[in-house]
CSV table of C-alpha atoms in Angstrom, one decimal:
chain,number,residue,atom,x,y,z
E,26,UNK,CA,17.5,60.3,9.2
E,27,UNK,CA,14.6,62.6,8.3
E,28,UNK,CA,15.7,65.0,11.1
E,29,UNK,CA,19.2,65.1,9.7
E,30,UNK,CA,17.8,65.8,6.2
E,31,UNK,CA,15.7,68.5,7.7
E,32,UNK,CA,18.7,70.1,9.4
E,33,UNK,CA,20.9,70.0,6.3
E,34,UNK,CA,18.1,71.4,4.0
E,35,UNK,CA,17.6,74.2,6.5
E,36,UNK,CA,21.3,74.9,6.4
E,37,UNK,CA,21.3,75.0,2.6
E,38,UNK,CA,18.5,77.6,2.8
E,39,UNK,CA,20.1,79.9,5.3
E,40,UNK,CA,23.4,79.6,3.4
E,41,UNK,CA,21.8,80.4,0.1
E,42,UNK,CA,20.0,83.4,1.5
E,43,UNK,CA,23.1,84.7,3.1
E,44,UNK,CA,25.4,84.3,0.1
E,45,UNK,CA,22.7,85.8,-2.2
E,46,UNK,CA,22.8,88.9,0.0
E,47,UNK,CA,26.6,89.0,-0.2
E,48,UNK,CA,26.5,88.6,-4.0
E,49,UNK,CA,23.8,91.3,-4.4
E,50,UNK,CA,26.1,93.7,-2.5
E,51,UNK,CA,29.1,93.2,-4.8
E,52,UNK,CA,30.2,95.6,-7.4
E,53,UNK,CA,31.1,94.3,-10.9
E,54,UNK,CA,34.8,94.7,-10.1
E,55,UNK,CA,34.5,92.6,-7.0
E,56,UNK,CA,33.5,89.6,-9.0
E,57,UNK,CA,37.0,89.3,-10.5
E,58,UNK,CA,38.9,89.6,-7.2
E,59,UNK,CA,40.9,86.5,-6.2
E,60,UNK,CA,38.8,84.2,-4.0
E,61,UNK,CA,39.8,81.7,-1.3
E,62,UNK,CA,40.1,79.1,-4.1
E,63,UNK,CA,43.6,79.7,-5.4
E,64,UNK,CA,42.9,79.2,-9.1
E,65,UNK,CA,39.5,81.0,-9.2
E,66,UNK,CA,38.2,84.5,-8.9
E,67,UNK,CA,34.9,85.2,-7.1
E,68,UNK,CA,32.8,84.8,-10.2
E,69,UNK,CA,34.4,81.5,-11.0
E,70,UNK,CA,33.5,80.2,-7.5
E,71,UNK,CA,29.9,81.3,-8.1
E,72,UNK,CA,30.0,79.6,-11.5
E,73,UNK,CA,31.1,76.4,-9.8
E,74,UNK,CA,28.3,76.6,-7.3
E,75,UNK,CA,25.7,77.6,-9.9
E,76,UNK,CA,26.6,74.9,-12.4
E,77,UNK,CA,26.8,72.4,-9.6
E,78,UNK,CA,23.3,73.4,-8.5
E,79,UNK,CA,22.0,73.0,-12.0
E,80,UNK,CA,23.4,69.5,-12.3
E,81,UNK,CA,22.2,68.7,-8.7
E,82,UNK,CA,18.7,69.6,-9.6
E,83,UNK,CA,18.7,67.4,-12.7
E,84,UNK,CA,20.1,64.6,-10.5
E,85,UNK,CA,17.4,65.1,-7.9
E,86,UNK,CA,14.7,65.2,-10.6
E,87,UNK,CA,16.1,62.0,-12.0
E,88,UNK,CA,15.7,60.2,-8.7
E,89,UNK,CA,12.1,61.5,-8.2
E,90,UNK,CA,11.1,60.5,-11.8
E,91,UNK,CA,13.1,57.2,-11.8
E,92,UNK,CA,15.1,58.2,-14.9
E,93,UNK,CA,18.4,58.2,-13.0
E,94,UNK,CA,21.3,60.6,-13.2
E,95,UNK,CA,22.4,62.6,-16.3
E,96,UNK,CA,25.4,61.4,-18.3
E,97,UNK,CA,28.9,63.0,-18.4
E,98,UNK,CA,28.2,64.8,-21.6
E,99,UNK,CA,25.3,66.7,-20.0
E,100,UNK,CA,27.6,67.8,-17.1
E,101,UNK,CA,30.3,68.9,-19.6
E,102,UNK,CA,27.8,71.0,-21.5
E,103,UNK,CA,26.6,72.7,-18.3
E,104,UNK,CA,30.2,73.5,-17.3
E,105,UNK,CA,31.0,74.9,-20.8
E,106,UNK,CA,28.0,77.1,-20.7
E,107,UNK,CA,28.9,78.6,-17.3
E,108,UNK,CA,32.5,79.0,-18.3
E,109,UNK,CA,31.4,81.1,-21.2
E,110,UNK,CA,29.4,83.5,-19.0
E,111,UNK,CA,30.6,86.9,-18.0
E,112,UNK,CA,31.3,87.5,-14.3
E,113,UNK,CA,28.0,89.3,-13.9
E,114,UNK,CA,26.1,86.5,-15.6
E,115,UNK,CA,27.7,84.0,-13.3
E,116,UNK,CA,26.7,85.9,-10.2
E,117,UNK,CA,23.1,86.3,-11.4
E,118,UNK,CA,23.0,82.7,-12.6
E,119,UNK,CA,24.2,81.4,-9.3
E,120,UNK,CA,21.4,83.1,-7.4
E,121,UNK,CA,18.7,81.6,-9.7
E,122,UNK,CA,20.2,78.1,-10.1
E,123,UNK,CA,20.9,77.6,-6.4
E,124,UNK,CA,17.5,78.9,-5.4
E,125,UNK,CA,15.9,76.3,-7.6
E,126,UNK,CA,17.9,73.4,-6.1
E,127,UNK,CA,17.3,74.5,-2.5
E,128,UNK,CA,13.6,75.0,-3.2
E,129,UNK,CA,13.4,71.5,-4.7
E,130,UNK,CA,14.9,70.0,-1.6
E,131,UNK,CA,12.5,72.0,0.6
E,132,UNK,CA,9.6,70.7,-1.4
E,133,UNK,CA,10.3,67.1,-0.5
E,134,UNK,CA,7.8,65.8,2.0
E,135,UNK,CA,8.8,63.9,5.1
E,136,UNK,CA,8.3,60.5,3.6
E,137,UNK,CA,10.3,61.3,0.5
E,138,UNK,CA,13.1,62.8,2.6
E,139,UNK,CA,13.2,59.4,4.4
E,140,UNK,CA,12.7,57.0,1.6
E,141,UNK,CA,14.1,58.5,-1.6
E,142,UNK,CA,17.4,57.2,-2.9
E,143,UNK,CA,19.5,59.4,-5.2
E,144,UNK,CA,22.0,58.0,-7.7
E,145,UNK,CA,24.7,60.7,-7.9
E,146,UNK,CA,26.5,58.9,-10.7
E,147,UNK,CA,29.9,58.6,-9.1
E,148,UNK,CA,29.2,56.5,-6.0
E,149,UNK,CA,28.8,52.7,-5.9
E,150,UNK,CA,25.2,52.9,-4.8
E,151,UNK,CA,22.4,55.5,-4.5
E,152,UNK,CA,22.3,57.5,-1.3
E,153,UNK,CA,19.5,58.9,0.9
E,154,UNK,CA,18.5,62.6,0.8
E,155,UNK,CA,20.5,63.5,3.9
E,156,UNK,CA,23.7,62.2,2.3
E,157,UNK,CA,23.1,63.8,-1.1
E,158,UNK,CA,22.1,67.1,0.5
E,159,UNK,CA,24.9,66.9,3.0
E,160,UNK,CA,27.5,66.5,0.2
E,161,UNK,CA,26.0,69.6,-1.5
E,162,UNK,CA,26.2,71.5,1.9
E,163,UNK,CA,29.9,70.7,2.2
E,164,UNK,CA,30.6,72.0,-1.3
E,165,UNK,CA,28.3,75.0,-0.7
E,166,UNK,CA,29.6,76.0,2.7
E,167,UNK,CA,33.3,75.8,1.8
E,168,UNK,CA,32.9,77.7,-1.5
E,169,UNK,CA,30.8,80.3,0.2
E,170,UNK,CA,33.8,80.8,2.5
E,171,UNK,CA,36.0,81.2,-0.7
E,172,UNK,CA,33.8,84.1,-1.7
E,173,UNK,CA,33.5,85.7,1.7
E,174,UNK,CA,37.3,85.5,2.5
E,175,UNK,CA,38.0,87.6,-0.6
E,176,UNK,CA,36.5,90.5,1.4
E,177,UNK,CA,37.0,89.5,5.0
E,178,UNK,CA,40.1,87.6,6.0
E,179,UNK,CA,38.5,86.6,9.3
E,180,UNK,CA,35.5,84.8,7.6
E,181,UNK,CA,34.4,81.6,9.1
E,182,UNK,CA,32.2,78.7,7.9
E,183,UNK,CA,28.5,79.3,8.4
E,184,UNK,CA,27.5,78.1,11.9
E,185,UNK,CA,24.3,76.4,10.6
E,186,UNK,CA,26.5,74.2,8.4
E,187,UNK,CA,29.2,73.4,10.9
E,188,UNK,CA,27.5,70.7,13.0
E,189,UNK,CA,26.1,68.6,10.1
E,190,UNK,CA,29.4,68.9,8.3
E,191,UNK,CA,31.3,67.8,11.4
E,192,UNK,CA,29.2,64.7,11.5
E,193,UNK,CA,30.1,63.7,8.0
E,194,UNK,CA,33.8,64.7,7.7
E,195,UNK,CA,34.8,61.1,8.3
E,196,UNK,CA,33.4,60.2,4.9
E,197,UNK,CA,36.1,62.1,3.1
E,198,UNK,CA,39.1,62.3,5.5
E,199,UNK,CA,40.7,59.2,4.2
E,200,UNK,CA,40.4,60.5,0.6
E,201,UNK,CA,41.8,64.1,1.2
E,202,UNK,CA,44.4,63.3,3.9
E,203,UNK,CA,47.9,62.5,2.7
E,204,UNK,CA,49.4,59.8,4.8
E,205,UNK,CA,52.9,60.2,3.4
E,206,UNK,CA,53.1,63.9,4.3
E,207,UNK,CA,54.9,63.3,7.6
E,208,UNK,CA,57.8,61.4,6.0
E,209,UNK,CA,57.0,58.1,7.6
E,210,UNK,CA,56.2,59.4,11.1
E,211,UNK,CA,53.1,58.0,12.8
E,212,UNK,CA,51.2,60.3,15.1
E,213,UNK,CA,47.9,60.0,17.0
E,214,UNK,CA,46.2,63.2,17.9
E,215,UNK,CA,43.4,64.1,20.1
E,216,UNK,CA,41.1,66.7,18.4
E,217,UNK,CA,38.9,68.8,20.6
E,218,UNK,CA,36.5,71.3,19.0
E,219,UNK,CA,34.3,74.1,20.2
E,220,UNK,CA,31.0,75.3,18.7
E,221,UNK,CA,30.0,72.5,18.8
E,222,UNK,CA,32.1,70.7,21.4
E,223,UNK,CA,33.5,67.3,20.2
E,224,UNK,CA,36.4,65.1,21.1
E,225,UNK,CA,37.8,62.4,18.8
E,226,UNK,CA,41.1,61.0,17.5
E,227,UNK,CA,43.0,61.6,14.3
E,228,UNK,CA,45.4,58.8,13.3
E,229,UNK,CA,48.2,59.7,10.9
E,230,UNK,CA,49.9,56.6,9.9
E,231,UNK,CA,49.7,54.4,6.8
E,232,UNK,CA,46.4,56.0,6.2
E,233,UNK,CA,44.6,59.1,7.7
E,234,UNK,CA,41.5,58.2,9.7
E,235,UNK,CA,39.3,59.4,12.5
E,236,UNK,CA,39.2,57.3,15.7
E,237,UNK,CA,38.1,57.5,19.3
E,238,UNK,CA,40.1,60.0,21.3
E,239,UNK,CA,43.5,58.3,22.2
E,240,UNK,CA,44.3,57.9,25.9
E,241,UNK,CA,47.9,59.1,25.4
E,242,UNK,CA,47.9,61.3,22.3
E,243,UNK,CA,51.1,62.5,20.7
E,244,UNK,CA,49.5,66.0,20.4
E,245,UNK,CA,46.3,67.7,21.2
E,246,UNK,CA,44.6,70.0,18.6
E,247,UNK,CA,42.1,72.4,20.0
E,248,UNK,CA,40.1,74.5,17.5
E,249,UNK,CA,36.8,75.9,16.6
E,250,UNK,CA,34.9,73.2,14.7
E,251,UNK,CA,34.6,75.4,11.6
E,252,UNK,CA,38.4,75.7,11.4
E,253,UNK,CA,38.8,72.0,11.8
E,254,UNK,CA,36.6,71.6,8.8
E,255,UNK,CA,38.6,74.2,6.9
E,256,UNK,CA,41.8,72.4,7.8
E,257,UNK,CA,40.5,69.2,6.3
E,258,UNK,CA,39.6,70.9,3.0
E,259,UNK,CA,42.8,72.9,2.7
E,260,UNK,CA,41.5,76.4,3.8
E,261,UNK,CA,43.9,76.6,6.7
E,262,UNK,CA,46.7,79.2,6.0
E,263,UNK,CA,48.1,81.0,8.9
E,264,UNK,CA,46.4,84.2,7.7
E,265,UNK,CA,43.0,82.5,8.1
E,266,UNK,CA,43.8,80.6,11.3
E,267,UNK,CA,42.2,82.2,14.4
E,268,UNK,CA,44.1,82.6,17.6
E,269,UNK,CA,41.9,80.0,19.3
E,270,UNK,CA,43.6,77.2,17.4
E,271,UNK,CA,46.3,75.5,19.4
E,272,UNK,CA,48.4,72.4,19.0
E,273,UNK,CA,50.2,71.1,22.0
E,274,UNK,CA,52.7,68.2,22.0
E,275,UNK,CA,56.3,67.5,20.9
E,276,UNK,CA,57.2,66.9,17.3
E,277,UNK,CA,54.0,68.1,15.6
E,278,UNK,CA,53.1,71.5,14.2
E,279,UNK,CA,50.2,73.1,12.5
E,280,UNK,CA,52.3,73.3,9.4
E,281,UNK,CA,52.6,69.4,9.6
E,282,UNK,CA,48.8,69.2,9.6
E,283,UNK,CA,48.5,71.6,6.7
E,284,UNK,CA,50.8,69.3,4.7
E,285,UNK,CA,48.6,66.3,5.6
E,286,UNK,CA,45.5,68.2,4.3
E,287,UNK,CA,46.8,70.2,1.3
E,288,UNK,CA,43.3,70.8,-0.1
E,289,UNK,CA,41.7,69.7,-3.3
């Protein structure tokens, strides 16, 4: 598990450094452009990432000190403060806040990365460093895409984040997938990704779940792994779907899958 934590923390660092360079290259007017998140402009996405990093750092410190997570009132005060910032302040604040969180993860020694348990405050039990950092990586990578796609419609998720996120997507797919989106139809898909190459099954029935690859699938989805991750999180419009994405089989379309995964 330490190796996985190391991989995730490294991805957090490379992602931070890259997005910081992007932010430093933006003009003030760029910060109020619509982002890939339909209800937020670029600065609001950076505000979400910056406030989340601030709360995440307090949560990590609480695990290290034994004091536990902050309460809901603290989180609300952080969100209110970031909401009140100007677009430029949000951008500058994101860089500082996220750097502090990434550095705190980097400073954990090997034993701590293996043994520490972090109470995130919204899960039934504390989780290890790999899980906590992995959840942050998922948030960070997808919202980084929200920023990038405002300026490059062909943007993809960071390659360093794709493999670890692919390994943990099963944790949320039952929560974000809408089993009733197909109007009562039951479908079993084979999903085959590239970069990295993986093969597995997607069961769309009473619930949405990952399975082993079915021997006789109703359809086969072939896609870059980063697009599969964007599909699951709702970042899947036709305008942002590369030509490499194909779905073969009768009675199932990419628009069906978009309805199953509307985003959140």
